[in-house]
XYZ file of C-alpha atoms in Angstrom:
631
model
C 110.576 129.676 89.162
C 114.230 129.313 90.598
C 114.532 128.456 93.915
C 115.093 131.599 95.433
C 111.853 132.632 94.495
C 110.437 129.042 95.376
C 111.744 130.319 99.484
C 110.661 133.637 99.465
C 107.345 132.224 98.358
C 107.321 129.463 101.209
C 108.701 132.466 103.814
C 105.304 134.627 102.466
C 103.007 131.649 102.874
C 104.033 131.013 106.340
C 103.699 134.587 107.546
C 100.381 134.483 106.259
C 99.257 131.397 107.955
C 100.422 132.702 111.354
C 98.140 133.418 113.830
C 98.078 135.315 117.436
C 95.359 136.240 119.269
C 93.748 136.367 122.902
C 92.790 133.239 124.628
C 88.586 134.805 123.904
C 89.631 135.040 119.821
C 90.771 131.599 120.284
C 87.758 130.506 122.148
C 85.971 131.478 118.955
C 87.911 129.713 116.264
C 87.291 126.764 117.966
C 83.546 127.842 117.976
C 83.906 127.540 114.482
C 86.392 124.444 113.782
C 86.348 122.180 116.931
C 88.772 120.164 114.979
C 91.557 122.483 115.828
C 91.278 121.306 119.555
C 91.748 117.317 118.327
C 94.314 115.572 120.218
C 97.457 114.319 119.066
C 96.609 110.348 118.042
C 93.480 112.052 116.455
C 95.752 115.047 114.324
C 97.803 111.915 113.107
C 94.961 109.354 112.206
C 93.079 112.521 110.396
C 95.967 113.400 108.824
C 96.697 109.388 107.161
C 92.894 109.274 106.455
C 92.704 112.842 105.185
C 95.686 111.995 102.839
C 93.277 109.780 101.140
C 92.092 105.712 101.318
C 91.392 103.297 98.727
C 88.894 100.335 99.462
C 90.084 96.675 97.351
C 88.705 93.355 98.487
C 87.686 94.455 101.570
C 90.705 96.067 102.570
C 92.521 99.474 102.672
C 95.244 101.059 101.328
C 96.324 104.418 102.617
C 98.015 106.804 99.945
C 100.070 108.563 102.549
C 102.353 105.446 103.282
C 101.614 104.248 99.069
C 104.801 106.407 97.368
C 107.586 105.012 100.213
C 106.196 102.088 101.727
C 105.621 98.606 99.112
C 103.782 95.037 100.254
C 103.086 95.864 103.870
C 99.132 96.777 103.244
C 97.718 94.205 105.786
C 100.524 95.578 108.618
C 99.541 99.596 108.051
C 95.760 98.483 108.121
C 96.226 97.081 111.267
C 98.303 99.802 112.595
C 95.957 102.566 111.344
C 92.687 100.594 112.208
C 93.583 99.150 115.196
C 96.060 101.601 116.763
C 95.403 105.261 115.347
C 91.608 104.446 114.830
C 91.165 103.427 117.839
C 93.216 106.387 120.117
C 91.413 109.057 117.676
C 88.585 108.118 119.201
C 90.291 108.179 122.804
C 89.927 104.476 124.090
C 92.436 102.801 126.390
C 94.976 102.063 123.211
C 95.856 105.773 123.342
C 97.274 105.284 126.752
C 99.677 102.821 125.264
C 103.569 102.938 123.541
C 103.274 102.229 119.982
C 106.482 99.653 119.510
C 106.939 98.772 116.387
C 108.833 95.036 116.038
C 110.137 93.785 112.496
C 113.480 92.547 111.194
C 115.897 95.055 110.028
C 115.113 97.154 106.829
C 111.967 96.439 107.187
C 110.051 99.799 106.748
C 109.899 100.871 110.770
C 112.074 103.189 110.453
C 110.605 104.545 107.115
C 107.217 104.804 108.687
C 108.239 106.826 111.621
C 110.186 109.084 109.368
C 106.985 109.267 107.184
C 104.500 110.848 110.406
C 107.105 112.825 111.268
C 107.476 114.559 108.133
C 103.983 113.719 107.280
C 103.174 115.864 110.641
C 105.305 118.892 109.719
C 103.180 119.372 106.347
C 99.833 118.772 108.216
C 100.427 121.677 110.736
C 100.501 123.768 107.861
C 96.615 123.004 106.463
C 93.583 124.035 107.900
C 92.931 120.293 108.988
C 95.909 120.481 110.654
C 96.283 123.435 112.217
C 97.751 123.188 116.301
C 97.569 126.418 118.569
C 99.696 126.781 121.877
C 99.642 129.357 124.675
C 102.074 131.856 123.299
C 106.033 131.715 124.355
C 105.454 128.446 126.046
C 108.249 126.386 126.234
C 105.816 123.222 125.685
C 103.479 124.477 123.021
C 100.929 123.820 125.826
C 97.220 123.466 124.317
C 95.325 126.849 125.334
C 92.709 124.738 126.172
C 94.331 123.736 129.785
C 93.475 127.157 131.019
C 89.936 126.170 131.877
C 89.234 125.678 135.602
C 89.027 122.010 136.366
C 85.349 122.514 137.402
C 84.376 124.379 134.805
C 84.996 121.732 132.014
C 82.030 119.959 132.182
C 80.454 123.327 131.360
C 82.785 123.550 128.686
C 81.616 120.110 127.062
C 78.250 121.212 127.171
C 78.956 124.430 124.850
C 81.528 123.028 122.830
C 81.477 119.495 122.809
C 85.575 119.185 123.880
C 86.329 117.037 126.297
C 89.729 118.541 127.804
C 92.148 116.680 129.175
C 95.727 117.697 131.264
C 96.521 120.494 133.523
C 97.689 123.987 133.318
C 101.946 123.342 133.584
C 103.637 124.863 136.808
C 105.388 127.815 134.149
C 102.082 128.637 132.599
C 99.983 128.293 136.238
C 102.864 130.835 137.206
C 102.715 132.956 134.176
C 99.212 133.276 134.609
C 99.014 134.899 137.865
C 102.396 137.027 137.182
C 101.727 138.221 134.022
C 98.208 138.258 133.403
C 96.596 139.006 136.795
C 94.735 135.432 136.536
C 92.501 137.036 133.777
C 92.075 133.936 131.242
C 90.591 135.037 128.554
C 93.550 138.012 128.068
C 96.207 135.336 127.945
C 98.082 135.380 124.605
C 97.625 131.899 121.983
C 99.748 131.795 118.708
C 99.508 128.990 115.634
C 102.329 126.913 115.968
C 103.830 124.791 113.178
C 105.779 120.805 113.545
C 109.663 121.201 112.922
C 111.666 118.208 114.283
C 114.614 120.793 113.072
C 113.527 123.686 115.577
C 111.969 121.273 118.399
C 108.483 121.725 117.688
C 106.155 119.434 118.197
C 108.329 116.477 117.216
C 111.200 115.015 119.271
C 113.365 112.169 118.719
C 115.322 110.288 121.467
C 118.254 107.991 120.954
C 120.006 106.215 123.924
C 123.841 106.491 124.541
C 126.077 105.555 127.116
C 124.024 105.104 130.176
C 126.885 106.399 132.524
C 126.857 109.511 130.243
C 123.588 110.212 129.239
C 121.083 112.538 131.726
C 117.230 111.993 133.006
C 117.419 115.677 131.308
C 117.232 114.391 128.089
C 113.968 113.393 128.376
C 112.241 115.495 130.660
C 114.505 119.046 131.080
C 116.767 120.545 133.738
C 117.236 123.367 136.079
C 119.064 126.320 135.225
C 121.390 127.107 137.336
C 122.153 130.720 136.587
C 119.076 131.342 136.915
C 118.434 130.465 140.655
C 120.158 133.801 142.090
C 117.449 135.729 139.975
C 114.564 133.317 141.150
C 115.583 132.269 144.329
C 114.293 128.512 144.217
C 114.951 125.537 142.678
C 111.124 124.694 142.536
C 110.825 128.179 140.455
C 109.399 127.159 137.193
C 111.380 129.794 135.577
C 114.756 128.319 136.892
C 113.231 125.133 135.068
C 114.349 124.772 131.163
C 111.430 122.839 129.379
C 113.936 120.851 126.958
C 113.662 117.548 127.006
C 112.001 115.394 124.139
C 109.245 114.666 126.295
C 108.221 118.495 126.952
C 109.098 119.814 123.025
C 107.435 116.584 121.631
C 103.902 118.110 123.541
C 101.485 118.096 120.889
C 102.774 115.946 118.329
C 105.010 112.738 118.618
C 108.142 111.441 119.875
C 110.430 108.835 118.321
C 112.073 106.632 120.654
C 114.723 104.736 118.881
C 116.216 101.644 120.487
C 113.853 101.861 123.421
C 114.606 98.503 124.794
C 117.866 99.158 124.874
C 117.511 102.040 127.173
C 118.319 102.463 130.882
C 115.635 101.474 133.512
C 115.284 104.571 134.944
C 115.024 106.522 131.166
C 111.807 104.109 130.779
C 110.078 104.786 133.681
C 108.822 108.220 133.020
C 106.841 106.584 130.483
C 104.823 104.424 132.763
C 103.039 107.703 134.159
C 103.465 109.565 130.625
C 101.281 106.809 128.275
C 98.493 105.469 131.354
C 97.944 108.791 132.644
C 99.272 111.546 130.123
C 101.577 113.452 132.585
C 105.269 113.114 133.814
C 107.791 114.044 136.836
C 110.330 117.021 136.325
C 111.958 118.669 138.711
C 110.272 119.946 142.042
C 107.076 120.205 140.259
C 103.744 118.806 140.310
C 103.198 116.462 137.478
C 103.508 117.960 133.969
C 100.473 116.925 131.508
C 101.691 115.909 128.223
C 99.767 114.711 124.380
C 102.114 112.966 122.455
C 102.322 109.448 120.659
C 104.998 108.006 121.581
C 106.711 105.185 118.933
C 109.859 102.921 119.214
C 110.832 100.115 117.147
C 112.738 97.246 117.962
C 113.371 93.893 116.286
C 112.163 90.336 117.315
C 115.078 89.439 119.409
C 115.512 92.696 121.776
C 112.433 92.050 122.245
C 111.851 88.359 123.182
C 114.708 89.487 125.714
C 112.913 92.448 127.127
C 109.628 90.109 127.894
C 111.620 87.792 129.665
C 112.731 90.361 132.108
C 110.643 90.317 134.644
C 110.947 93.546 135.840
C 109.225 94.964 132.650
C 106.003 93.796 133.345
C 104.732 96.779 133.734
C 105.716 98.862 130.718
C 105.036 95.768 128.841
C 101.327 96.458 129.830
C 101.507 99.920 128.485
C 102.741 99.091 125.014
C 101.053 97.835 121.971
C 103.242 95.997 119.651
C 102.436 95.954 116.209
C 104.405 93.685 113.479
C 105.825 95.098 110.750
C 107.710 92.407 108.673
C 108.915 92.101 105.345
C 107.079 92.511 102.533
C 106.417 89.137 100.893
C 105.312 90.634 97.070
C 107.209 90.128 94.223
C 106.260 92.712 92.350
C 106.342 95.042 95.276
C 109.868 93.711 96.467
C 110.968 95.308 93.038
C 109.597 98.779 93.502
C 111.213 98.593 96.561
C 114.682 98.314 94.877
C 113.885 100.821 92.584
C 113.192 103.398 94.894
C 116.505 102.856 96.758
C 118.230 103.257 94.098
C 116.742 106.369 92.413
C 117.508 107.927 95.759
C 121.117 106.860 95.290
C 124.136 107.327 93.318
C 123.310 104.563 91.160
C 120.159 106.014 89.060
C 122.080 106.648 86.324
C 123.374 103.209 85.537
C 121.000 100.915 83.338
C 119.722 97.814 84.944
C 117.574 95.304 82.335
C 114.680 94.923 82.838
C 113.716 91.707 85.040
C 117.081 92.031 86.999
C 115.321 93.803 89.928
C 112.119 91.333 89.276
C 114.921 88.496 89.385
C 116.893 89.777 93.231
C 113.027 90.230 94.405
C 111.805 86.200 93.964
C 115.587 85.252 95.197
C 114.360 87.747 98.560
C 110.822 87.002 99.005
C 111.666 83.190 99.361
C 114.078 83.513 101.771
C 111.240 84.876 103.752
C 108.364 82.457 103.116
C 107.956 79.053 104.972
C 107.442 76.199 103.618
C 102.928 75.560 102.581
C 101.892 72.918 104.554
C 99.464 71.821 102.263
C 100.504 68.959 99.784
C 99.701 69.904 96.459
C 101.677 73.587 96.780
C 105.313 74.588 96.635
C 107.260 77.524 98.001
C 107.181 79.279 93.876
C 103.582 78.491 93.377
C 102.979 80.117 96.603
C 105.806 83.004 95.830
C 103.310 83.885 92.742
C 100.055 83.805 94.758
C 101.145 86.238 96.962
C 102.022 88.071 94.270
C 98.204 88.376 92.982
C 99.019 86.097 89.999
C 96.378 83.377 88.685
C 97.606 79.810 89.656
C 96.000 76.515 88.518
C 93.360 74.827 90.744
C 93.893 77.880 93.465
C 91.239 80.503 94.696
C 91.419 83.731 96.700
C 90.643 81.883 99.970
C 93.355 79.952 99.442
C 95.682 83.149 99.568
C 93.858 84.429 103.197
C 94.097 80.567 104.260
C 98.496 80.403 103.445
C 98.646 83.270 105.053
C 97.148 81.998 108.381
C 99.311 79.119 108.434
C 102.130 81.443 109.996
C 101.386 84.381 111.238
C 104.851 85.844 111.938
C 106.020 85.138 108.107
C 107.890 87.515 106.453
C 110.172 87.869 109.929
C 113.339 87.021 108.937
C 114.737 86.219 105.743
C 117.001 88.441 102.981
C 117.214 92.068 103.792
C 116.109 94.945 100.772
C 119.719 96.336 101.827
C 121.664 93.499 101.467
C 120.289 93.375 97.901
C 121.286 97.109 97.568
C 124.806 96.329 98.263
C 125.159 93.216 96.631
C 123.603 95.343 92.909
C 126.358 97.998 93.967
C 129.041 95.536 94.766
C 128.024 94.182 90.569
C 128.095 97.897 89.294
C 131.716 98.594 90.495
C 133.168 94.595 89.520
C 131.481 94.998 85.687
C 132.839 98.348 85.203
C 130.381 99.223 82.496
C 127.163 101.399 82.634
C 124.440 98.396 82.391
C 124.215 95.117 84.369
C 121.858 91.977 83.672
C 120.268 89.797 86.074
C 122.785 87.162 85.966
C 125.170 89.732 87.845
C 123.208 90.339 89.979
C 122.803 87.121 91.070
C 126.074 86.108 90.951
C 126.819 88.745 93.790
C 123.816 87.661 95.484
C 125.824 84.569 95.694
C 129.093 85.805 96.027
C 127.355 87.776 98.926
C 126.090 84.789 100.951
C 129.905 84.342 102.420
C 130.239 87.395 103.897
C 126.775 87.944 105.391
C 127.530 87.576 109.230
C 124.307 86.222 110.475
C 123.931 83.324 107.518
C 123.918 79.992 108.988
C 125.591 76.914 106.854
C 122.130 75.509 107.187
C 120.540 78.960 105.209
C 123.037 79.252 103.295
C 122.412 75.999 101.227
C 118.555 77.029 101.586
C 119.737 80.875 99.816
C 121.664 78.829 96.943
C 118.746 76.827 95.971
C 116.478 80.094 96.106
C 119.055 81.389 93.599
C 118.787 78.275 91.293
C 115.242 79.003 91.162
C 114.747 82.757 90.383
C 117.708 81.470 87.752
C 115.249 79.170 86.255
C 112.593 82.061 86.989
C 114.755 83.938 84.558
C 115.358 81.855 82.400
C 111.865 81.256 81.254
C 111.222 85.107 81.366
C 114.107 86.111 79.006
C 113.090 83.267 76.702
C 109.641 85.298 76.821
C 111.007 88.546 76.116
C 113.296 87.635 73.113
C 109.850 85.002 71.954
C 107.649 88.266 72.008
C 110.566 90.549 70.313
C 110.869 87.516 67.316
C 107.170 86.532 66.728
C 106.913 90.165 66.080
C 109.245 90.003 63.446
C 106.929 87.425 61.988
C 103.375 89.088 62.871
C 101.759 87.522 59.926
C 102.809 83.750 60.694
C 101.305 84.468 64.101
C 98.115 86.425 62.663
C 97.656 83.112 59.997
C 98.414 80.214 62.817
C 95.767 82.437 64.931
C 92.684 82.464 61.840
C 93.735 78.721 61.559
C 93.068 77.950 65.106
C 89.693 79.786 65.420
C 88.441 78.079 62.304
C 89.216 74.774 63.473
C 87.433 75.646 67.133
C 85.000 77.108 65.125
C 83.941 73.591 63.570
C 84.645 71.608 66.609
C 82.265 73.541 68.840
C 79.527 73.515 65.936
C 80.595 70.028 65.550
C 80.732 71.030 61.538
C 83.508 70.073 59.126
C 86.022 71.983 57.335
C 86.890 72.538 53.452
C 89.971 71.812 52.690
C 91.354 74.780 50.924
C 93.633 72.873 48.037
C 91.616 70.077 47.239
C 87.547 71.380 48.293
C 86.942 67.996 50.350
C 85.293 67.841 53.740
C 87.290 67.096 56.280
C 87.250 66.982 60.462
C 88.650 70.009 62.355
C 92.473 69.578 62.995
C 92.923 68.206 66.778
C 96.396 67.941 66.506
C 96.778 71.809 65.689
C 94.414 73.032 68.647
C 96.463 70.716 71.018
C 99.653 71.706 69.688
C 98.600 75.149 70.552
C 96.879 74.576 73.804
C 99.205 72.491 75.241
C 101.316 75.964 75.342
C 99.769 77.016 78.160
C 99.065 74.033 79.939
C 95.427 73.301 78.892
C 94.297 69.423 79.601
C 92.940 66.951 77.484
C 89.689 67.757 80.029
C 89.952 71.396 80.130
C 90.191 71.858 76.084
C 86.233 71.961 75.155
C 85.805 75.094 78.187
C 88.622 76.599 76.874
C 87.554 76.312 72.855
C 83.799 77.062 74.481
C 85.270 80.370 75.889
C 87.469 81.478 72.882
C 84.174 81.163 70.839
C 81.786 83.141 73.339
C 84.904 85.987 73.362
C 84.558 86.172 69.421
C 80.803 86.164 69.666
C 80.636 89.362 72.358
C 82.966 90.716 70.346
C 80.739 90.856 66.906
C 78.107 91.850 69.000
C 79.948 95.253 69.626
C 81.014 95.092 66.396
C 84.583 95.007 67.012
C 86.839 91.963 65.649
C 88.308 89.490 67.780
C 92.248 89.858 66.872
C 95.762 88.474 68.062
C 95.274 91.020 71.369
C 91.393 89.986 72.358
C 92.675 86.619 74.700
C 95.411 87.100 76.781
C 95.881 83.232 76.979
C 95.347 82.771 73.450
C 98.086 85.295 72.510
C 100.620 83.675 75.065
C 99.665 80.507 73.662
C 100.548 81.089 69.928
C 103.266 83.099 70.727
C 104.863 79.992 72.407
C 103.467 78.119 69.524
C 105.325 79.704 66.808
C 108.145 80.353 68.940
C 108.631 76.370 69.305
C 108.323 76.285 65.464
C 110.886 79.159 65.519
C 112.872 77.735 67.822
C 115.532 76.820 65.437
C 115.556 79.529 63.287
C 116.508 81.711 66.650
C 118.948 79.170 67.786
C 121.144 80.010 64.499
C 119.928 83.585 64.326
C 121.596 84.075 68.040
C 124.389 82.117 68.705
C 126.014 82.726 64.723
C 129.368 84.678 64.874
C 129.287 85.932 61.549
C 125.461 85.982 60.652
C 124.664 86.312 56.883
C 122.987 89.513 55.640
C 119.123 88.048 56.611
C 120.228 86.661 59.679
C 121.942 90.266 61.009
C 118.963 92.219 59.814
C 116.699 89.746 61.590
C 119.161 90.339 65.020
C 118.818 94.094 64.631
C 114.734 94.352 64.383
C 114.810 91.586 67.571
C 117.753 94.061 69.242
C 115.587 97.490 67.867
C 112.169 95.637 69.397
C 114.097 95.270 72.443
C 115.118 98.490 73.046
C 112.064 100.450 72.292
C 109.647 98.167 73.372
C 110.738 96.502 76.183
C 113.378 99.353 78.178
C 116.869 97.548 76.983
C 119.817 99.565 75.920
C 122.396 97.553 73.395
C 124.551 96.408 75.319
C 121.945 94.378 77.570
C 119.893 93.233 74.731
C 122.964 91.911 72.787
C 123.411 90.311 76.045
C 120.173 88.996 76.350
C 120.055 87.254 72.979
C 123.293 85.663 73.721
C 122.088 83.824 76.647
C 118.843 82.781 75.304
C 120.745 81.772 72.419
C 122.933 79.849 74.425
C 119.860 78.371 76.692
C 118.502 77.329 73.442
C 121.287 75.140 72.097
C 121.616 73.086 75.796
């Protein structure tokens, strides 16, 4: 389908979702669905739930922030459970701004853009579906046509609770043009367009001596007087501000602490009792989230004003700071740059992996326990197994500082520092050794880097050097042993037989000369040892290996090279060691003989199909561990 066909389809599916009808038909589709009467905190916490929620270790993960927003579960938990949650169900928190605080490129931004858009797509579904008194400038909810004293009446037959008044233009339009007769008055389905003012509005401050009250709340036409006669006419009143076309949905209020006093304090009335001022009017009931973001320092300096006491009150501020994953940091990286002009250069693997540990320790503080360092507590967050640490100890790092993850190395610094190693190599593939060079190159002409972080960042580069270091050793050890599969398969048989006979506490023939002899100690510890198993921890670990073979034969399947993780690492390593020479030559040769160069080309070949290298960054990835090799 081209896409011609893909917008006349869209056009067709819109025109049959629309819906107008008399305020009695309306009356009776929300008979039927009282969800189409929710308010607006409750469309947008059904709409994150509805997109669907995954439960792990007592936590949740929403898929409607998973494809654009990486590492920041605990943060959208709490801002979901604790704020949306919470105002769905119409307690005081839906009386309050929603300020998001976090350092730049951070993911506010992101997640505003995401219930915006998210919005938009959710008027369109059943779930989601929003109706407003028809041709009203403010979407107003049909709903505010019932009598004040009739509502309780209301709540008994439908279970609504309504809240807000009829609007001075509607009040008006009621009498005028339908005689005061309620149920004749016209309601139409309306549908979320930030692009044609609907349900969405955005405000951004400008120059304060510039910028009108009318921005946010609407103006009087003046041509319109001489018709009307009166200022106070609602009809001489245009209903344009953010405030009155964000009715219904949300409004985005960027830089908010940044604004004008008198911009702010429409918002004192708007979030603790859901109306505003405009004009000569009575006040004007709106439903609307209102969200603003701001970073730490704006707003340390807005507290300290005095004077804001009491929109401080009225907001809730919830934390959204960087995201302190590894793994996570990477997808991050990736997704900026598929969505740039960069996609279509290749970047070896681990180079993103490498940038991520160089950002996420800028941003962790230093464990105040004794027996853990900044990299050991780098790969816990990351979900990885560490030696002699739990679970709890995760939750109990993580309570050391509450506002970690604040400050630190920017995703968008990283961004520009890959780009700035794109355009300097010249070529269509860069390794993570550029990339950390302009990481480092970088740290000079970052503006807010202190001398003092600046020797901190250039240690944090040392290490995810050394990070790399052992990983590209690991890749090119995997792409080798392969190369020799049967060496590893024999050096694995070898070491189960001896475990084998040390566990049954049995002897072993000797295969040459038929004599009994002891299992081999020095070849299980020589193994072992690869992966950091202790003189202490060696019978668990042999007791383990021979329960795994023993489950296995059970389910009649046989326990191979790929049954133990730990095993496999560890005789990869092993043979690797005993390789270790052979790879030395094989890599750093300048004019390899016949069996060396075919050996290069199945490691290079290995490379490229199995592990996402093209040629030139595997022939570049040899070099280096060849070169790390012969230090």
């Amino acid at each position: 389908m081209d896409i011609l066909d893909k917008i006349k389809q869209s056009r067709e599916e819109e025109e049959r979702l629309k819906w107008r009808g008399t305020f009695r038909e309306y009356l009776e589709l929300v008979k039927e669905n009282p969800h189409i009467a929710q308010t607006a905190h409750s469309r947008i916490y059904n709409m994150i739930k509805d997109a669907g929620v995954i439960e792990r270790d007592r936590k949740k993960m929403y898929k409607f922030f998973s494809d654009e927003i990486f590492g920041l579960e605990d943060a959208l938990e709490k801002l979901v459970e604790e704020y949306f949650h919470s105002a769905a169900k119409r307690l005081d928190v839906k009386k309050r701004i929603l300020l998001l605080m976090g350092p730049v490129s951070g993911g506010k931004s992101t997640i505003v853009t995401l219930l915006k858009r998210g919005l938009e797509k959710y008027s369109y579904t059943d779930a989601g579906a929003v109706y407003a008194i028809e041709g009203c400038p403010m979407h107003e909810d049909p709903l505010h046509l019932i009598p004040p004293h009739l509502r309780d009446d209301f709540y008994e037959e439908y279970g609504i609770r309504i809240e807000g008044h009829l609007s001075p233009l509607n009040m008006m339009r009621l009498e005028k043009e339908y005689g005061g007769r309620i149920e004749d008055v016209m309601v139409e389905r309306i549908f979320f367009s930030e692009d044609k003012r609907v349900g969405i509005g955005t405000f951004s401050p400008s120059d304060p001596k510039s910028q009108d009250i009318a921005d946010l709340t609407g103006s009087i036409d003046f041509s319109t007087i001489a018709e009307y006669g009166s200022e106070s006419d609602p009809r001489a009143y245009r209903f344009d501000g953010e405030l009155n076309k964000a009715n219904r949905g949300m409004m985005e209020f960027q830089e908010m602490l940044k604004c004008d006093e008198k911009f702010l304090w429409h918002l004192l009335s708007l979030t603790q009792e859901g109306n505003f001022k405009a004009g000569r009017f009575a006040l004007i009931s709106a439903d609307e989230l209102i969200v603003a973001h701001t970073n730490e320092a704006e707003y340390k300096s807005f507290i300290a004003n005095k004077k804001n006491e009491a929109l401080q009150s009225r907001m809730i501020v919830m934390n959204i700071p960087y995201n302190l994953k590894v793994s996570d940091e990477e997808r991050i990286y990736e997704k900026m740059i598929r969505e740039s002009d960069m996609a279509h250069v290749h970047i070896a693997p681990h180079a993103l992996r490498t940038a991520a540990i160089f950002s996420v320790l800028t941003r962790l503080k230093e464990p105040k326990k004794q027996n853990i360092d900044l990299v050991k507590k780098m790969r816990l967050y990351d979900g990885e197994e560490v030696e002699g640490f739990k679970d709890q100890d995760v939750e109990e790092l993580k309570k050391e500082y509450p506002d970690e993850g604040m400050d630190g190395i920017d995703p968008r610094y990283v961004i520009n520092r890959i780009s700035s190693a794109i355009i300097r190599k010249d070529v269509s593939s860069i390794n993570a050794l550029d990339v950390l060079r302009s990481l480092k190159d970088g740290l000079d002409q970052h503006p807010s880097i202190s001398d003092e972080d600046k020797e901190r960042y250039l240690d944090f580069i040392s290490i995810a050097r050394k990070e790399y270091d052992d990983i590209a050793k690991k890749e090119v050890q995997k792409a080798f042993v392969y190369s020799y599969e049967e060496s590893a398969k024999t050096l694995l048989n070898n070491y189960l037989d001896n475990v084998e006979a040390y566990c049954n506490k049995t002897t072993m023939t000797d295969p040459l000369t038929g004599e009994e002899m002891k299992p081999d100690e020095k070849l299980m510890r020589s193994i072992e040892e690869q992966i950091g198993i202790s003189e202490n921890a060696k019978r668990a670990f042999r007791e383990e290996i021979l329960i795994r073979i023993s489950a296995y034969a059970r389910k009649g399947k046989k326990f191979d090279y790929n049954s133990h993780e730990r095993l496999r690492e560890a005789i990869q390593q092993k043979l690797f060691a005993d390789l270790k020479d052979v790879v030395k030559i094989t890599t750093s040769t300048k004019t390899p003989d016949e069996s060396q160069l075919k050996k290069i080309n199945e490691v290079i070949a290995r490379l490229i199909d199995e592990h996402g290298y093209n040629s030139v960054s595997a022939n570049e990835l040899l070099r280096y561990v060849g070169s790390l090799l012969n230090r």
